[in-house]
Coordinates of C-alpha atoms in Angstrom, one line a residue:
X23 CA 136.4 77.5 66.9
X24 CA 137.7 75.2 69.6
X25 CA 135.7 73.5 72.4
X26 CA 136.6 76.0 75.1
X27 CA 135.4 78.9 72.9
X28 CA 132.1 77.2 72.2
X29 CA 131.6 76.6 75.9
X30 CA 132.3 80.3 76.7
X31 CA 129.8 81.4 74.0
X32 CA 127.2 79.0 75.2
X33 CA 127.7 80.2 78.8
X34 CA 127.4 83.8 77.7
X35 CA 124.2 83.1 75.8
X36 CA 122.8 81.3 78.8
X37 CA 123.6 84.2 81.1
X38 CA 122.0 86.7 78.6
X39 CA 118.9 84.5 78.4
X40 CA 118.6 84.3 82.1
X41 CA 118.9 88.1 82.4
X42 CA 116.3 88.6 79.7
X43 CA 113.9 86.3 81.4
X44 CA 114.5 88.0 84.8
X45 CA 114.0 91.5 83.3
X46 CA 110.8 90.3 81.6
X47 CA 109.4 88.9 84.8
X48 CA 110.4 92.0 86.7
X49 CA 108.5 94.1 84.1
X50 CA 105.4 92.0 84.5
X51 CA 105.4 92.4 88.3
X52 CA 102.8 94.8 89.7
X53 CA 104.2 98.2 90.5
X54 CA 104.1 98.9 94.3
X55 CA 104.1 102.4 95.8
X56 CA 105.0 103.0 99.4
X57 CA 103.8 106.1 101.2
X58 CA 104.9 106.9 104.7
X59 CA 104.5 109.7 107.2
X60 CA 103.0 110.6 110.6
X61 CA 99.6 111.7 111.8
X62 CA 97.8 112.4 115.0
X63 CA 101.0 114.0 116.4
X64 CA 103.4 111.2 116.4
X65 CA 101.7 108.1 115.0
X66 CA 103.4 106.6 112.0
X67 CA 101.5 105.5 108.9
X68 CA 102.6 103.1 106.2
X69 CA 100.6 102.7 103.0
X70 CA 101.3 100.3 100.2
X71 CA 99.4 100.1 96.9
X72 CA 99.7 98.8 93.4
X73 CA 99.5 101.4 90.7
X74 CA 100.8 101.0 87.1
X75 CA 101.3 104.8 86.9
X76 CA 103.3 104.8 90.2
X77 CA 101.2 107.8 91.4
X78 CA 102.3 109.3 94.7
X79 CA 99.2 110.3 96.8
X80 CA 101.2 111.4 99.9
X81 CA 100.1 115.1 99.5
X82 CA 96.4 114.1 99.2
X83 CA 96.6 111.6 102.1
X84 CA 98.3 114.1 104.4
X85 CA 95.6 116.7 103.5
X86 CA 92.8 114.2 104.4
X87 CA 94.5 113.4 107.7
X88 CA 94.9 117.1 108.6
X89 CA 91.1 117.6 108.1
X90 CA 90.5 114.4 110.1
X91 CA 92.5 115.7 113.0
X92 CA 90.9 119.1 112.8
X93 CA 87.6 117.2 113.4
X94 CA 88.5 114.6 116.0
X95 CA 91.9 115.3 117.7
X96 CA 91.6 116.3 121.4
X97 CA 95.1 117.7 121.2
X98 CA 94.0 120.5 118.8
X99 CA 92.3 123.2 120.8
X100 CA 90.0 124.4 118.1
X101 CA 89.1 120.9 116.7
X102 CA 85.4 120.0 116.6
X103 CA 85.7 117.6 119.4
X104 CA 87.7 120.0 121.6
X105 CA 85.0 122.6 121.1
X106 CA 82.4 120.0 122.1
X107 CA 84.3 119.1 125.2
X108 CA 84.8 122.7 126.3
X109 CA 81.5 124.3 125.2
X110 CA 79.0 121.4 125.3
X111 CA 78.1 121.4 121.6
X112 CA 79.7 121.5 118.2
X113 CA 78.6 121.9 114.6
X114 CA 79.9 119.5 112.0
X115 CA 82.2 121.1 109.4
X116 CA 83.7 117.7 108.3
X117 CA 81.9 114.4 107.9
X118 CA 84.1 112.5 110.4
X119 CA 82.5 113.5 113.7
X120 CA 79.1 112.5 112.6
X121 CA 80.4 109.2 111.1
X122 CA 82.2 108.2 114.3
X123 CA 79.2 109.1 116.5
X124 CA 76.9 106.9 114.4
X125 CA 79.4 104.0 114.6
X126 CA 80.0 104.5 118.3
X127 CA 76.3 104.5 119.0
X128 CA 76.0 101.2 117.1
X129 CA 78.9 99.5 118.9
X130 CA 77.8 100.9 122.2
X131 CA 74.5 99.2 121.8
X132 CA 75.9 96.0 120.3
X133 CA 78.4 95.6 123.1
X134 CA 75.9 96.3 125.8
X135 CA 77.6 99.5 126.7
X136 CA 81.2 98.1 127.1
X137 CA 82.4 100.4 124.2
X138 CA 81.9 103.9 125.5
X139 CA 83.8 107.0 124.2
X140 CA 82.9 108.9 127.3
X141 CA 84.9 106.7 129.7
X142 CA 87.9 109.2 129.6
X143 CA 87.2 110.8 133.1
X144 CA 87.5 107.3 134.7
X145 CA 90.7 106.6 132.8
X146 CA 92.1 109.8 134.1
X147 CA 90.8 109.3 137.6
X148 CA 92.6 105.9 137.8
X149 CA 95.9 107.6 136.7
X150 CA 96.2 106.0 133.3
X151 CA 95.8 109.3 131.5
X152 CA 98.7 111.1 133.2
X153 CA 100.6 108.1 134.6
X154 CA 99.9 109.0 138.2
X155 CA 99.6 106.2 140.8
X156 CA 96.0 106.3 142.0
X157 CA 93.7 104.1 144.1
X158 CA 90.1 105.1 144.3
X159 CA 87.5 104.0 146.8
X160 CA 84.0 103.1 145.8
X161 CA 82.6 106.6 146.6
X162 CA 85.1 108.3 144.4
X163 CA 84.4 105.9 141.6
X164 CA 80.7 106.5 141.8
X165 CA 81.2 110.2 141.7
X166 CA 83.2 110.0 138.5
X167 CA 80.9 107.3 137.0
X168 CA 78.0 109.9 137.0
X169 CA 79.9 111.7 134.2
X170 CA 80.2 108.6 132.0
X171 CA 77.6 107.3 129.6
X172 CA 77.3 107.6 125.8
X173 CA 73.5 107.9 126.2
X174 CA 74.3 111.4 127.6
X175 CA 75.5 112.5 124.1
X176 CA 72.9 113.7 121.7
X177 CA 73.4 114.4 118.0
X178 CA 71.7 115.2 114.7
X179 CA 73.0 115.4 111.2
X180 CA 74.3 118.9 111.8
X181 CA 75.5 119.0 115.4
X182 CA 76.3 117.2 118.7
X183 CA 75.6 118.3 122.2
X184 CA 75.9 116.9 125.8
X185 CA 73.2 116.7 128.5
X186 CA 75.6 117.3 131.4
X187 CA 78.6 119.7 131.4
X188 CA 81.1 117.3 132.9
X189 CA 80.9 114.8 130.1
X190 CA 83.7 114.5 127.6
X191 CA 84.3 112.6 124.4
X192 CA 87.4 110.8 123.3
X193 CA 87.5 108.6 120.2
X194 CA 91.1 107.2 120.7
X195 CA 89.6 103.7 120.7
X196 CA 88.1 104.1 117.3
X197 CA 89.7 107.1 115.5
X198 CA 92.8 105.3 114.1
X199 CA 90.5 102.8 112.5
X200 CA 88.3 105.5 111.1
X201 CA 91.4 107.4 109.7
X202 CA 92.5 104.2 108.0
X203 CA 89.1 103.9 106.4
X204 CA 89.2 107.5 105.2
X205 CA 92.5 106.8 103.4
X206 CA 91.4 103.4 102.0
X207 CA 88.2 104.9 100.6
X208 CA 90.2 107.7 99.0
X209 CA 92.5 105.2 97.3
X210 CA 89.5 103.3 95.9
X211 CA 88.2 106.6 94.4
X212 CA 91.5 106.7 92.5
X213 CA 90.9 103.2 91.1
X214 CA 93.4 101.5 93.4
X215 CA 92.2 98.0 94.0
X216 CA 95.1 96.5 95.8
X217 CA 96.4 98.2 98.9
X218 CA 97.3 98.0 102.6
X219 CA 96.8 101.0 104.9
X220 CA 98.4 100.9 108.3
X221 CA 98.2 103.6 111.0
X222 CA 99.6 102.9 114.5
X223 CA 99.3 99.1 114.1
X224 CA 95.7 99.0 112.8
X225 CA 95.3 97.9 109.2
X226 CA 92.9 97.7 106.3
X227 CA 93.7 95.7 103.2
X228 CA 92.2 95.1 99.8
X229 CA 93.1 92.8 97.0
X230 CA 96.6 91.3 96.8
X231 CA 100.2 92.4 97.3
X232 CA 102.8 92.7 94.6
X233 CA 103.5 89.0 94.9
X234 CA 99.9 88.3 94.0
X235 CA 99.2 87.0 97.5
X236 CA 96.7 87.9 100.2
X237 CA 98.1 90.5 102.6
X238 CA 99.4 88.9 105.8
X239 CA 99.2 91.0 108.9
X240 CA 101.0 90.0 112.1
X241 CA 99.7 89.9 115.7
X242 CA 102.2 91.1 118.3
X243 CA 103.3 88.9 121.1
X244 CA 101.4 90.1 124.2
X245 CA 104.5 90.5 126.4
X246 CA 105.4 93.6 128.3
X247 CA 109.1 92.9 127.9
X248 CA 109.1 92.3 124.2
X249 CA 108.5 94.8 121.4
X250 CA 107.8 93.7 117.8
X251 CA 107.7 90.0 118.2
X252 CA 105.0 88.2 116.1
X253 CA 102.7 85.8 117.9
X254 CA 100.8 84.8 114.8
X255 CA 99.6 86.4 111.5
X256 CA 96.2 86.6 109.7
X257 CA 95.5 86.6 106.0
X258 CA 93.5 89.8 105.5
X259 CA 91.6 90.6 102.3
X260 CA 89.0 93.4 101.9
X261 CA 88.6 93.9 105.7
X262 CA 90.0 96.0 108.5
X263 CA 91.9 94.5 111.5
X264 CA 92.7 96.1 114.8
X265 CA 94.3 94.8 118.1
X266 CA 93.7 96.1 121.6
X267 CA 95.9 95.0 124.4
X268 CA 96.6 95.5 128.1
X269 CA 99.9 93.9 128.5
X270 CA 102.0 97.1 128.6
X271 CA 99.7 99.7 130.1
X272 CA 98.8 98.4 133.6
X273 CA 99.2 99.1 137.3
X274 CA 99.7 97.0 140.4
X275 CA 96.8 97.4 142.8
X276 CA 96.6 95.4 145.9
X277 CA 99.3 93.1 144.5
X278 CA 97.4 92.4 141.3
X279 CA 97.9 93.6 137.7
X280 CA 95.0 95.7 136.5
X281 CA 94.6 97.0 133.0
X282 CA 94.2 100.5 131.6
X283 CA 91.0 99.3 130.1
X284 CA 88.2 100.6 132.4
X285 CA 84.9 98.8 132.7
X286 CA 82.4 101.6 132.0
X287 CA 79.7 99.8 133.9
X288 CA 81.6 99.4 137.2
X289 CA 84.1 102.2 136.8
X290 CA 87.0 99.9 137.8
X291 CA 90.0 98.6 135.8
X292 CA 89.8 95.1 134.4
X293 CA 91.9 92.3 135.8
X294 CA 94.4 91.2 133.2
X295 CA 93.4 87.7 131.8
X296 CA 92.5 88.7 128.2
X297 CA 95.9 89.9 127.0
X298 CA 95.0 91.1 123.5
X299 CA 91.9 91.1 121.3
X300 CA 92.3 91.2 117.5
X301 CA 89.1 91.8 115.6
X302 CA 88.5 91.6 111.8
X303 CA 85.6 93.6 110.4
X304 CA 84.4 95.0 107.1
X305 CA 86.0 98.4 108.1
X306 CA 88.9 99.2 110.4
X307 CA 86.7 101.7 112.3
X308 CA 84.4 98.9 113.5
X309 CA 87.4 96.5 114.0
X310 CA 89.0 99.1 116.3
X311 CA 85.9 99.7 118.3
X312 CA 85.0 96.0 118.7
X313 CA 88.5 95.2 119.8
X314 CA 88.3 97.8 122.6
X315 CA 84.9 96.5 123.6
X316 CA 86.2 93.0 123.8
X317 CA 88.9 94.0 126.2
X318 CA 86.4 95.9 128.4
X319 CA 83.9 93.0 128.6
X320 CA 86.4 90.2 129.0
X321 CA 86.9 86.8 127.3
X322 CA 83.6 85.0 127.7
X323 CA 81.3 88.0 126.9
X324 CA 83.6 89.0 124.0
X325 CA 83.4 85.5 122.5
X326 CA 79.6 85.6 122.7
X327 CA 79.5 89.0 121.1
X328 CA 81.8 87.9 118.2
X329 CA 79.9 84.7 117.6
X330 CA 76.5 86.5 117.5
X331 CA 77.7 89.0 114.8
X332 CA 78.4 87.4 111.4
X333 CA 80.3 90.5 110.2
X334 CA 83.0 90.0 112.9
X335 CA 85.9 87.6 113.5
X336 CA 88.4 87.6 116.3
X337 CA 91.7 86.2 117.6
X338 CA 92.0 86.5 121.4
X339 CA 95.1 85.7 123.4
X340 CA 94.5 85.1 127.1
X341 CA 95.8 83.4 130.2
X342 CA 94.0 80.4 131.7
X343 CA 93.5 79.7 135.4
X344 CA 97.0 78.1 135.5
X345 CA 98.6 81.1 134.0
X346 CA 99.2 79.5 130.6
X347 CA 98.8 81.4 127.4
X348 CA 95.8 80.3 125.3
X349 CA 94.1 81.4 122.1
X350 CA 90.5 81.7 120.8
X351 CA 90.1 81.9 117.1
X352 CA 86.6 82.4 115.7
X353 CA 85.3 80.1 113.0
X354 CA 85.8 82.5 110.1
X355 CA 89.5 82.8 110.7
X356 CA 90.2 79.1 110.8
X357 CA 92.8 78.2 108.2
X358 CA 93.7 81.9 107.7
X359 CA 96.4 82.2 110.4
X360 CA 100.1 81.5 109.9
X361 CA 100.3 79.0 112.8
X362 CA 97.6 76.9 111.1
X363 CA 99.4 76.8 107.7

């Protein structure tokens, strides 16, 4: 055997060895399953989880989300919340309405009333619900404000009712987070310990991804002219994360930008200084609600709320007096963002 033949043989053996090592490493990697679909009409969901059996839970997840919407979707005429809004009371046939009422009551109190699922009539009155251009005077605002207030909602373990007929509930500021928790908790019942559930941009993550790393979730650049750009990212493990922002849904009133977020205390839209509020909480339902509350109360009050609650962390993007973009990152997120790595 000459030298060239030996070289070719050695090269072939090396290639085979590299291939064997690669195949072995691939076989040792966790097996990731991706489930995708839509819910709540047009909202996309993306679910990733590690499962050695590569089980596909799409059918079960879709079934859960159908029941969830039958409870809390205002677009379904015979949903529990639609019946409540039309008839003034509703009986619970699913667990979701009761759960979201309890959580909403807690966040309503903890936020000093800035999170309020009854604020819908004001959102509509200002034209954010249907896109109409509207400017209200103080008398008109006061007349609508009478129909707002979560304290006007009463509920027991079996039913919910309202104390004034004009009041309406809308859980759009918390429902995506709750739906994510419903899916996450189902996965845990199936002994799935590593997953990421995302619906409409809100996320709950547990364990690690298939690279053995903590899930990293991006925060969108708060720019009305850009879609999909990443401002920063947070390492998320065993928590929910939600972002609320005003940078795309706004109006110009008296020459100034005002947000679609309505202050339930005054009845007026908020001036845009806090561009986006990202909140991390033990569940996505609470993260979703507290992110909305943060936008409604503004930067200073939101910071105080976050810092007084050890179960919450936050990443706020805002503009200072000179119009420059600034960030507030709570203590528990220090060292967990991509820009700090």
